[in-house]
Coordinates of C-alpha atoms in Angstrom, one line a residue:
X1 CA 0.7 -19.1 -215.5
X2 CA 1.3 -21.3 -212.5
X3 CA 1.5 -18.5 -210.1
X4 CA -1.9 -16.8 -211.6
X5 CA -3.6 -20.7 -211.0
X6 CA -2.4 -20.5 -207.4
X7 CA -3.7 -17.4 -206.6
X8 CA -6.7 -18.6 -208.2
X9 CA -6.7 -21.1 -205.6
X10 CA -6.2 -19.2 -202.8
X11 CA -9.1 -17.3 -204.2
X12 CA -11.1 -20.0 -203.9
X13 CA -10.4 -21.4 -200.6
X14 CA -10.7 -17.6 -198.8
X15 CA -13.8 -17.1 -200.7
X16 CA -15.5 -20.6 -198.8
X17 CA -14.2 -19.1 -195.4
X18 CA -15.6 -15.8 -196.2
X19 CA -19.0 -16.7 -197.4
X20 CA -19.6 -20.6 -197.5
X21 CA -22.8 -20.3 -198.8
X22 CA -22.4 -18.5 -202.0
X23 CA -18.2 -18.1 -202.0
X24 CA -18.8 -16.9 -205.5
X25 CA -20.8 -14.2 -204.7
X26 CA -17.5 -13.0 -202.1
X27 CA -16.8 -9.2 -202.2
X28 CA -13.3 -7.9 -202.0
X29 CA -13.7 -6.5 -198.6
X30 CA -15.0 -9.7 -196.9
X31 CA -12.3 -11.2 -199.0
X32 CA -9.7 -9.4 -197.3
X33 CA -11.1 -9.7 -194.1
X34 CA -11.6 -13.5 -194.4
X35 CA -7.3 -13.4 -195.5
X36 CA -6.1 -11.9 -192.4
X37 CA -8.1 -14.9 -190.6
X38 CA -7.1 -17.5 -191.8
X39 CA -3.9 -19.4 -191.2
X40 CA -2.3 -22.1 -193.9
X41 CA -4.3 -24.1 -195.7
X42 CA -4.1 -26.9 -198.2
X43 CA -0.5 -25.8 -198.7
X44 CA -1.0 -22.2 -199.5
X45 CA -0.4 -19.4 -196.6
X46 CA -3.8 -17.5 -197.3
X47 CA -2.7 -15.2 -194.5
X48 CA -0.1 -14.3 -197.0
X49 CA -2.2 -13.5 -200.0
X50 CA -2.1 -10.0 -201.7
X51 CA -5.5 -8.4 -201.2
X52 CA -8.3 -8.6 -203.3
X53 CA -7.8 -5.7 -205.6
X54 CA -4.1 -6.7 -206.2
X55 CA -5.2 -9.8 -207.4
X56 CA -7.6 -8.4 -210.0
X57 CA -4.9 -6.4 -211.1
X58 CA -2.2 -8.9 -211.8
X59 CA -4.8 -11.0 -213.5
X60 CA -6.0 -8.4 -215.5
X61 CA -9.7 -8.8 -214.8
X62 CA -12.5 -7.5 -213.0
X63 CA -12.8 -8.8 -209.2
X64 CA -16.4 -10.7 -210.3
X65 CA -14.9 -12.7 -212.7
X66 CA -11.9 -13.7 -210.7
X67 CA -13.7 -15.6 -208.1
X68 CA -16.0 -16.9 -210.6
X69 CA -12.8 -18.3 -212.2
X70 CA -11.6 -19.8 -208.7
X71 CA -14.5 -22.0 -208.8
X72 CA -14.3 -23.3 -212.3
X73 CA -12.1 -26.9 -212.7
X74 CA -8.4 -25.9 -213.2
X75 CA -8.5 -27.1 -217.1
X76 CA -11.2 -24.1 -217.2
X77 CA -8.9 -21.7 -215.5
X78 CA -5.9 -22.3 -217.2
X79 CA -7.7 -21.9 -220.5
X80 CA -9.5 -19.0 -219.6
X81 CA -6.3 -17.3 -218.4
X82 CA -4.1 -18.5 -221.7
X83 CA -6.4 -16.5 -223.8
X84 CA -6.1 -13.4 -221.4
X85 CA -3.0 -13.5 -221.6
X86 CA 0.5 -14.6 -223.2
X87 CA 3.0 -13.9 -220.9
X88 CA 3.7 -17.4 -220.6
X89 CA 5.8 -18.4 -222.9
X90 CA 8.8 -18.2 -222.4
X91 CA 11.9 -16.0 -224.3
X92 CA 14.5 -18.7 -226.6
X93 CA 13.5 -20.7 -229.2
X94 CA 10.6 -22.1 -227.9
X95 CA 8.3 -19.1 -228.7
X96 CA 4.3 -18.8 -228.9
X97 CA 4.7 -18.3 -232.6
X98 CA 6.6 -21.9 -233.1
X99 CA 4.2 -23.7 -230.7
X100 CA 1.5 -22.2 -233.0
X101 CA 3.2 -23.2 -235.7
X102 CA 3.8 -26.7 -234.7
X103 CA 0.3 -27.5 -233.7
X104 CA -1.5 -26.4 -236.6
X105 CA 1.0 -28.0 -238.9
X106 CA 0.4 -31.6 -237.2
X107 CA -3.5 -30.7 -236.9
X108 CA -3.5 -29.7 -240.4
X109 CA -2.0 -33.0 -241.6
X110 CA -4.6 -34.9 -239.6
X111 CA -7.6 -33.2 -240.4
X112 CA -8.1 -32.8 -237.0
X113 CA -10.0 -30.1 -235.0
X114 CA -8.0 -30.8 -231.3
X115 CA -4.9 -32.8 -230.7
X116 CA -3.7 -35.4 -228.1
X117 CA -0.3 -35.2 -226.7
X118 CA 0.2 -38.5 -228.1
X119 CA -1.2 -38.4 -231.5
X120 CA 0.8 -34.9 -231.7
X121 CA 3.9 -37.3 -230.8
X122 CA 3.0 -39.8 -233.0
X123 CA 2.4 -37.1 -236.1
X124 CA 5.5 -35.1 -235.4
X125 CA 8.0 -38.4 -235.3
X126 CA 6.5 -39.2 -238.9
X127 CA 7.3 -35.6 -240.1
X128 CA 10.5 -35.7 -238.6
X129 CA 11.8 -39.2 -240.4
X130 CA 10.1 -37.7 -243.6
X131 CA 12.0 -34.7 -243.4
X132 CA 14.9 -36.8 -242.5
X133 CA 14.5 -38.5 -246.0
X134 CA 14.2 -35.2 -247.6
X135 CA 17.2 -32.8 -246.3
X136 CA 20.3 -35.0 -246.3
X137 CA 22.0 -31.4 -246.2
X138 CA 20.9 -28.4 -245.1
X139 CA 17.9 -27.2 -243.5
X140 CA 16.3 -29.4 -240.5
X141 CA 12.7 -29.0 -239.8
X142 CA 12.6 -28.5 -235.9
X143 CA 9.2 -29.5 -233.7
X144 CA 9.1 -29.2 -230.1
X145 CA 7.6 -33.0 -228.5
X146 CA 4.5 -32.5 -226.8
X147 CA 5.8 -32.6 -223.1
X148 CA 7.6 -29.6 -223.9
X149 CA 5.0 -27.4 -225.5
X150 CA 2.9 -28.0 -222.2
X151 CA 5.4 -27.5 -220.0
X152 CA 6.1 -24.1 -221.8
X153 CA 2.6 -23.5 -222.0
X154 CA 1.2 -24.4 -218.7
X155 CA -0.9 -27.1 -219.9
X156 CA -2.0 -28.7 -223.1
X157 CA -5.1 -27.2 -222.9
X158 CA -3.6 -23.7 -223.5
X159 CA -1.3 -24.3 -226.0
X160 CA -4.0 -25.6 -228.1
X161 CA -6.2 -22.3 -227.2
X162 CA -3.1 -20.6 -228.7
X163 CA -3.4 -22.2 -231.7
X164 CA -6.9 -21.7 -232.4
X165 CA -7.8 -25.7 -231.8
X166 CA -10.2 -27.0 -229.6
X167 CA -9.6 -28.7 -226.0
X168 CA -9.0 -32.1 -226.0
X169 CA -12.1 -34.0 -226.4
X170 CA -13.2 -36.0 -223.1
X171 CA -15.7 -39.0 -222.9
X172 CA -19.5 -37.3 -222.5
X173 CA -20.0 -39.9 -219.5
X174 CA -17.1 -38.4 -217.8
X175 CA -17.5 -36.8 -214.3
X176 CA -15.9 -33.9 -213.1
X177 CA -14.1 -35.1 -209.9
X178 CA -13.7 -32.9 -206.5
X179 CA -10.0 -33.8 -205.4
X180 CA -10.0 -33.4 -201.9
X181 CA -6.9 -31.6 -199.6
X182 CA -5.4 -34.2 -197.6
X183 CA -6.6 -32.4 -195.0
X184 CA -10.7 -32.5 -195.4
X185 CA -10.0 -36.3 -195.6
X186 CA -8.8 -36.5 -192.3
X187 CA -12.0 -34.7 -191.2
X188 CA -13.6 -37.1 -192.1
X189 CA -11.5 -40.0 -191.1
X190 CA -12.0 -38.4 -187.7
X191 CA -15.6 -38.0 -187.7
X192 CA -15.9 -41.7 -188.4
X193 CA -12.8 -42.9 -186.0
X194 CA -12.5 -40.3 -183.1
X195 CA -8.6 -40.5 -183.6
X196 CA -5.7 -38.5 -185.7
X197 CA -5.1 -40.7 -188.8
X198 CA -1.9 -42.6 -189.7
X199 CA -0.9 -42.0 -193.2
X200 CA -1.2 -45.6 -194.3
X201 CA -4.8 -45.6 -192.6
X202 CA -5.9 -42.2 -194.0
X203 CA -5.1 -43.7 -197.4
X204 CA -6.7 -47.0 -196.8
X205 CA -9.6 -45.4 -195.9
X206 CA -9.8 -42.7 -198.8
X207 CA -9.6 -45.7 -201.0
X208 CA -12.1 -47.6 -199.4
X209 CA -14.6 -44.7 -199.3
X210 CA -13.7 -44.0 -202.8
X211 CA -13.1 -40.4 -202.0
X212 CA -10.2 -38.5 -204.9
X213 CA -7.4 -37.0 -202.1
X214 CA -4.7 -35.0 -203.6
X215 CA -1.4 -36.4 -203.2
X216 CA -0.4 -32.4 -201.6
X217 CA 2.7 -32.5 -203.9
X218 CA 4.5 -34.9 -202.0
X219 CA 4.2 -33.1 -198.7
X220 CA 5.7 -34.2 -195.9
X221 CA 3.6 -36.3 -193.9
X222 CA 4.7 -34.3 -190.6
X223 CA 3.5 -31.0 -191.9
X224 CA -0.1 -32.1 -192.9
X225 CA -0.4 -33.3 -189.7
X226 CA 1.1 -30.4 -187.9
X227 CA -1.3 -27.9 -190.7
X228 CA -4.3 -30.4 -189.6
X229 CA -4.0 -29.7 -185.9
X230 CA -3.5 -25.9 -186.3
X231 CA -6.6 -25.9 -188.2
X232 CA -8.9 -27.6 -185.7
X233 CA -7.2 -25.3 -183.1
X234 CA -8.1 -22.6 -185.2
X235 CA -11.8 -23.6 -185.7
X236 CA -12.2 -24.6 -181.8
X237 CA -12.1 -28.8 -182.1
X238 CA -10.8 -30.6 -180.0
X239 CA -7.2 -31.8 -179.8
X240 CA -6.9 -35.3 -181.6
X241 CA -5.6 -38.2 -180.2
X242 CA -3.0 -40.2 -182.9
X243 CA -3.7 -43.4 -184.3
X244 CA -4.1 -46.4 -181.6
X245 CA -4.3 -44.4 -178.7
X246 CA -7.7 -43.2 -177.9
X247 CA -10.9 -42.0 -179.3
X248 CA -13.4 -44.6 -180.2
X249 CA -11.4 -46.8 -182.9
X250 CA -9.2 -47.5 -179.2
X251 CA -12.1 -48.4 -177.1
X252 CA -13.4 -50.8 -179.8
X253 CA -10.0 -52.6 -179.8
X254 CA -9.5 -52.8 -176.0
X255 CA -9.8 -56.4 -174.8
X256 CA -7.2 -59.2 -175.5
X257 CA -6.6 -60.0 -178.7
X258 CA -9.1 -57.3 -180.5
X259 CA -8.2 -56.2 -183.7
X260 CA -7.6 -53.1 -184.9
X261 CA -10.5 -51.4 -187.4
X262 CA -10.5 -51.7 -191.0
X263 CA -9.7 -48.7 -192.5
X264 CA -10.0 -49.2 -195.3
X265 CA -14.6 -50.2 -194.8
X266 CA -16.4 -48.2 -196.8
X267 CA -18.1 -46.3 -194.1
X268 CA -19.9 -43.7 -196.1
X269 CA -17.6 -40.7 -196.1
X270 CA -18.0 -40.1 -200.0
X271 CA -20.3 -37.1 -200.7
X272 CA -22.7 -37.1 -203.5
X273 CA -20.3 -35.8 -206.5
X274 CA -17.6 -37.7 -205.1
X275 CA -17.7 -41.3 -205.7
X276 CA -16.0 -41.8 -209.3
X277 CA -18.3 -42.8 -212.1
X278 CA -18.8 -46.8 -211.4
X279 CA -18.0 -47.6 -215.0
X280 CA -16.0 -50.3 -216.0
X281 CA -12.9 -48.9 -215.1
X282 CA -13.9 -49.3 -211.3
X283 CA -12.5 -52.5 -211.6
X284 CA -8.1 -52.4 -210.5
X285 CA -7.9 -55.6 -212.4
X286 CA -9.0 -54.4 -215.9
X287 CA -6.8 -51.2 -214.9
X288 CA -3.8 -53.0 -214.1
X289 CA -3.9 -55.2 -217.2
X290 CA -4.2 -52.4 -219.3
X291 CA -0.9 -51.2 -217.2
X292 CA 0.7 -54.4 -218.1
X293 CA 0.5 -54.3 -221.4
X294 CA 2.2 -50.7 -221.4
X295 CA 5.0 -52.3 -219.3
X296 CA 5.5 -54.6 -221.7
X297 CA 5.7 -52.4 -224.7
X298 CA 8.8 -50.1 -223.4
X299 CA 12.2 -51.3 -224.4
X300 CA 14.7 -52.7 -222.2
X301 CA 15.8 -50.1 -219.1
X302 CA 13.0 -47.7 -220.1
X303 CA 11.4 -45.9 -217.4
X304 CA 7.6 -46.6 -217.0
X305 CA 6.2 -43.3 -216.2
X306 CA 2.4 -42.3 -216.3
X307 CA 2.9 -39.2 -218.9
X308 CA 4.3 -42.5 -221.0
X309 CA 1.6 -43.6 -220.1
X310 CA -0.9 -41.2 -221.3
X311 CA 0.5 -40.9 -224.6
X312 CA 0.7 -44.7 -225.1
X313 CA -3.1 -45.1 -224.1
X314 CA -4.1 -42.6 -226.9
X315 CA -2.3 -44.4 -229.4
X316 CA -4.3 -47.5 -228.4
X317 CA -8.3 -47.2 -228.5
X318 CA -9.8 -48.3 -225.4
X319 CA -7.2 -47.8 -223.0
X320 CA -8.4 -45.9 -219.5
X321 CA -6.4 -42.7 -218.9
X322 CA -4.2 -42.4 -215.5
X323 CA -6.7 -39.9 -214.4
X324 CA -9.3 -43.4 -213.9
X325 CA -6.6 -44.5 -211.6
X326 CA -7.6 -42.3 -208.7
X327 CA -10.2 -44.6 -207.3
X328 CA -7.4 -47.7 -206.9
X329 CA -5.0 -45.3 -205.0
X330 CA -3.4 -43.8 -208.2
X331 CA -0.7 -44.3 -211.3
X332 CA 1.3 -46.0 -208.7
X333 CA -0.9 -48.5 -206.9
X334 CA -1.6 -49.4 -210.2
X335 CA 1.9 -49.3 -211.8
X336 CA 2.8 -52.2 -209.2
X337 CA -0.1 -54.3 -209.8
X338 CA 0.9 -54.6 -213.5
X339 CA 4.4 -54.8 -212.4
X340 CA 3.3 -58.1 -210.2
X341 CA 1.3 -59.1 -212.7
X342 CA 4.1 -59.2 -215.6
X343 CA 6.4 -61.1 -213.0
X344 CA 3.5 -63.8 -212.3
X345 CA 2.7 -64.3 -215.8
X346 CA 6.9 -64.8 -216.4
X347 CA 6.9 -67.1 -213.9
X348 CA 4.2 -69.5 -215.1
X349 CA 5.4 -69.4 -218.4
X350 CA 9.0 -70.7 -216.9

């Protein structure tokens, strides 16, 4: 499953360099052709890319329908492509049949149509204790926790396909956000500044401008910035000057004692779509509190993480999910306010 969504998204960025107009509309020959252009992008090697028909074939459907698959959200994709196909799952215990199995027995007890990973958690601890009560010898009932199921099935989303049970319901008001390669955000930081972005000003500014930039994986800092200049090469832009010294950020701080620009201004780089939905979790505080209180529910030496998260937030109504965090600089920009915010509230108390 994860190497059918990757090829998906190689797909998808080939198919904006071969026809940016209408990438949907992309045939498999200008596909190829665009391929053997292009150099490595947004942390896949699209020069390396099997060619178009290839592609169809290991995804088992027609060449139309996989690039209109590239451009659907990856929730979409990996649902689409969990009905297509059950290859997934892996051989052991852990078996399509038993997540099946598990899923509609906890949806069954609810009454429920779809599941969360939490209230599946919360469900399956009950039915363990009772069964606990029930079998002092013998026979154990045995449920996989919900991190497992979508780690075996490639998302949540799928194994819930699998079992005949609807996606997981999402506010109506919710927008479907554009996360941005690291690398169109320092396009823009350029257009604005004239100068090759620092990371802590690249993220400044991204958070300033309110713009969702994927996090790349981790990736080393140094090879986005040595994939960014190859690119620009490639497309005929001029070579960039780094942070501080040139371009026209450095001319407006020349003179004693100028300072250096605000990265993190809103200057106007969002794009319409963009900009999360201005809702009342644009405020960091009311995030952060929210945060807090998780904190302050996990037992001594626990590890705060945000899947933790997630599954606490839908055992308690009105909580924002982790994915509201993007527009305060993510789970962990958030994580360390309410982390500063538990140690100032100790401290008054004392």
């Amino acid at each position: 499953m994860k190497e059918a969504l990757t090829l998906l998204r190689g797909v998808r960025e080939v198919a904006v360099l071969a026809k940016p107009d209408t990438p949907a509309a992309t045939s498999q020959r200008a596909f190829d052709a665009a391929a053997r252009r292009a150099g490595s992008m947004s942390g896949i090697d699209l020069g390396r890319l099997p060619a178009a028909r290839q592609i169809a074939a290991e995804l088992g459907l027609p060449w139309r329908d996989v690039v209109a698959l590239a451009h659907e959200p990856s929730a979409r994709q990996a649902h689409a492509l969990g009905l297509r196909c059950r290859e997934w799952m892996p051989k052991g215990w852990l078996t399509a049949e038993r997540v099946r199995f598990a899923l509609r027995l906890v949806a069954g007890r609810r009454g429920a149509v779809t599941l969360t990973m939490g209230a599946y958690d919360a469900e399956r601890d009950a039915l363990l204790a009772q069964d606990c009560r029930d079998w002092l010898h013998g026979r154990r009932l045995r449920l996989p926790d919900a991190e497992a199921i979508r780690l075996a099935a490639g998302g949540w989303d799928v194994a819930l396909a699998l079992a005949g049970l609807e996606a997981g319901a999402r506010p109506s008001r919710e927008i479907r956000q554009l996360i941005l390669s690291r690398l169109d955000v320092m396009d823009r930081f350029y257009d604005y500044y004239g100068e090759q972005p620092a990371k802590h000003a690249l993220e400044a500014f991204a958070r300033g401008n309110h713009i969702p930039m994927s996090a790349e994986n981790k990736r080393p800092w140094s090879e986005t910035i040595k994939a960014w200049r190859r690119r620009r090469r490639e497309r005929g832009l001029p070579e960039p000057t780094p942070t501080g010294s040139g371009g026209r950020a450095a001319a407006r701080k020349r003179g004693r004692g100028a300072k250096a620009p605000d990265y993190s201004a809103n200057v106007g780089a969002a794009r319409t779509g963009e900009q999360p939905h201005r809702g009342k979790w644009s405020d960091a505080d009311a995030c952060a509190a929210w945060v807090a209180r998780y904190l302050a529910s996990l037992p001594k030496r626990a590890r705060s993480t945000q899947d933790g998260y997630r599954r606490w937030a839908s055992e308690h109504p009105g909580a924002p999910g982790p994915s509201r965090f993007a527009q305060h600089g993510g789970w962990e920009a958030i994580r360390r306010e309410a982390v500063a915010r538990n140690a100032q509230s100790l401290t008054s108390r004392a």
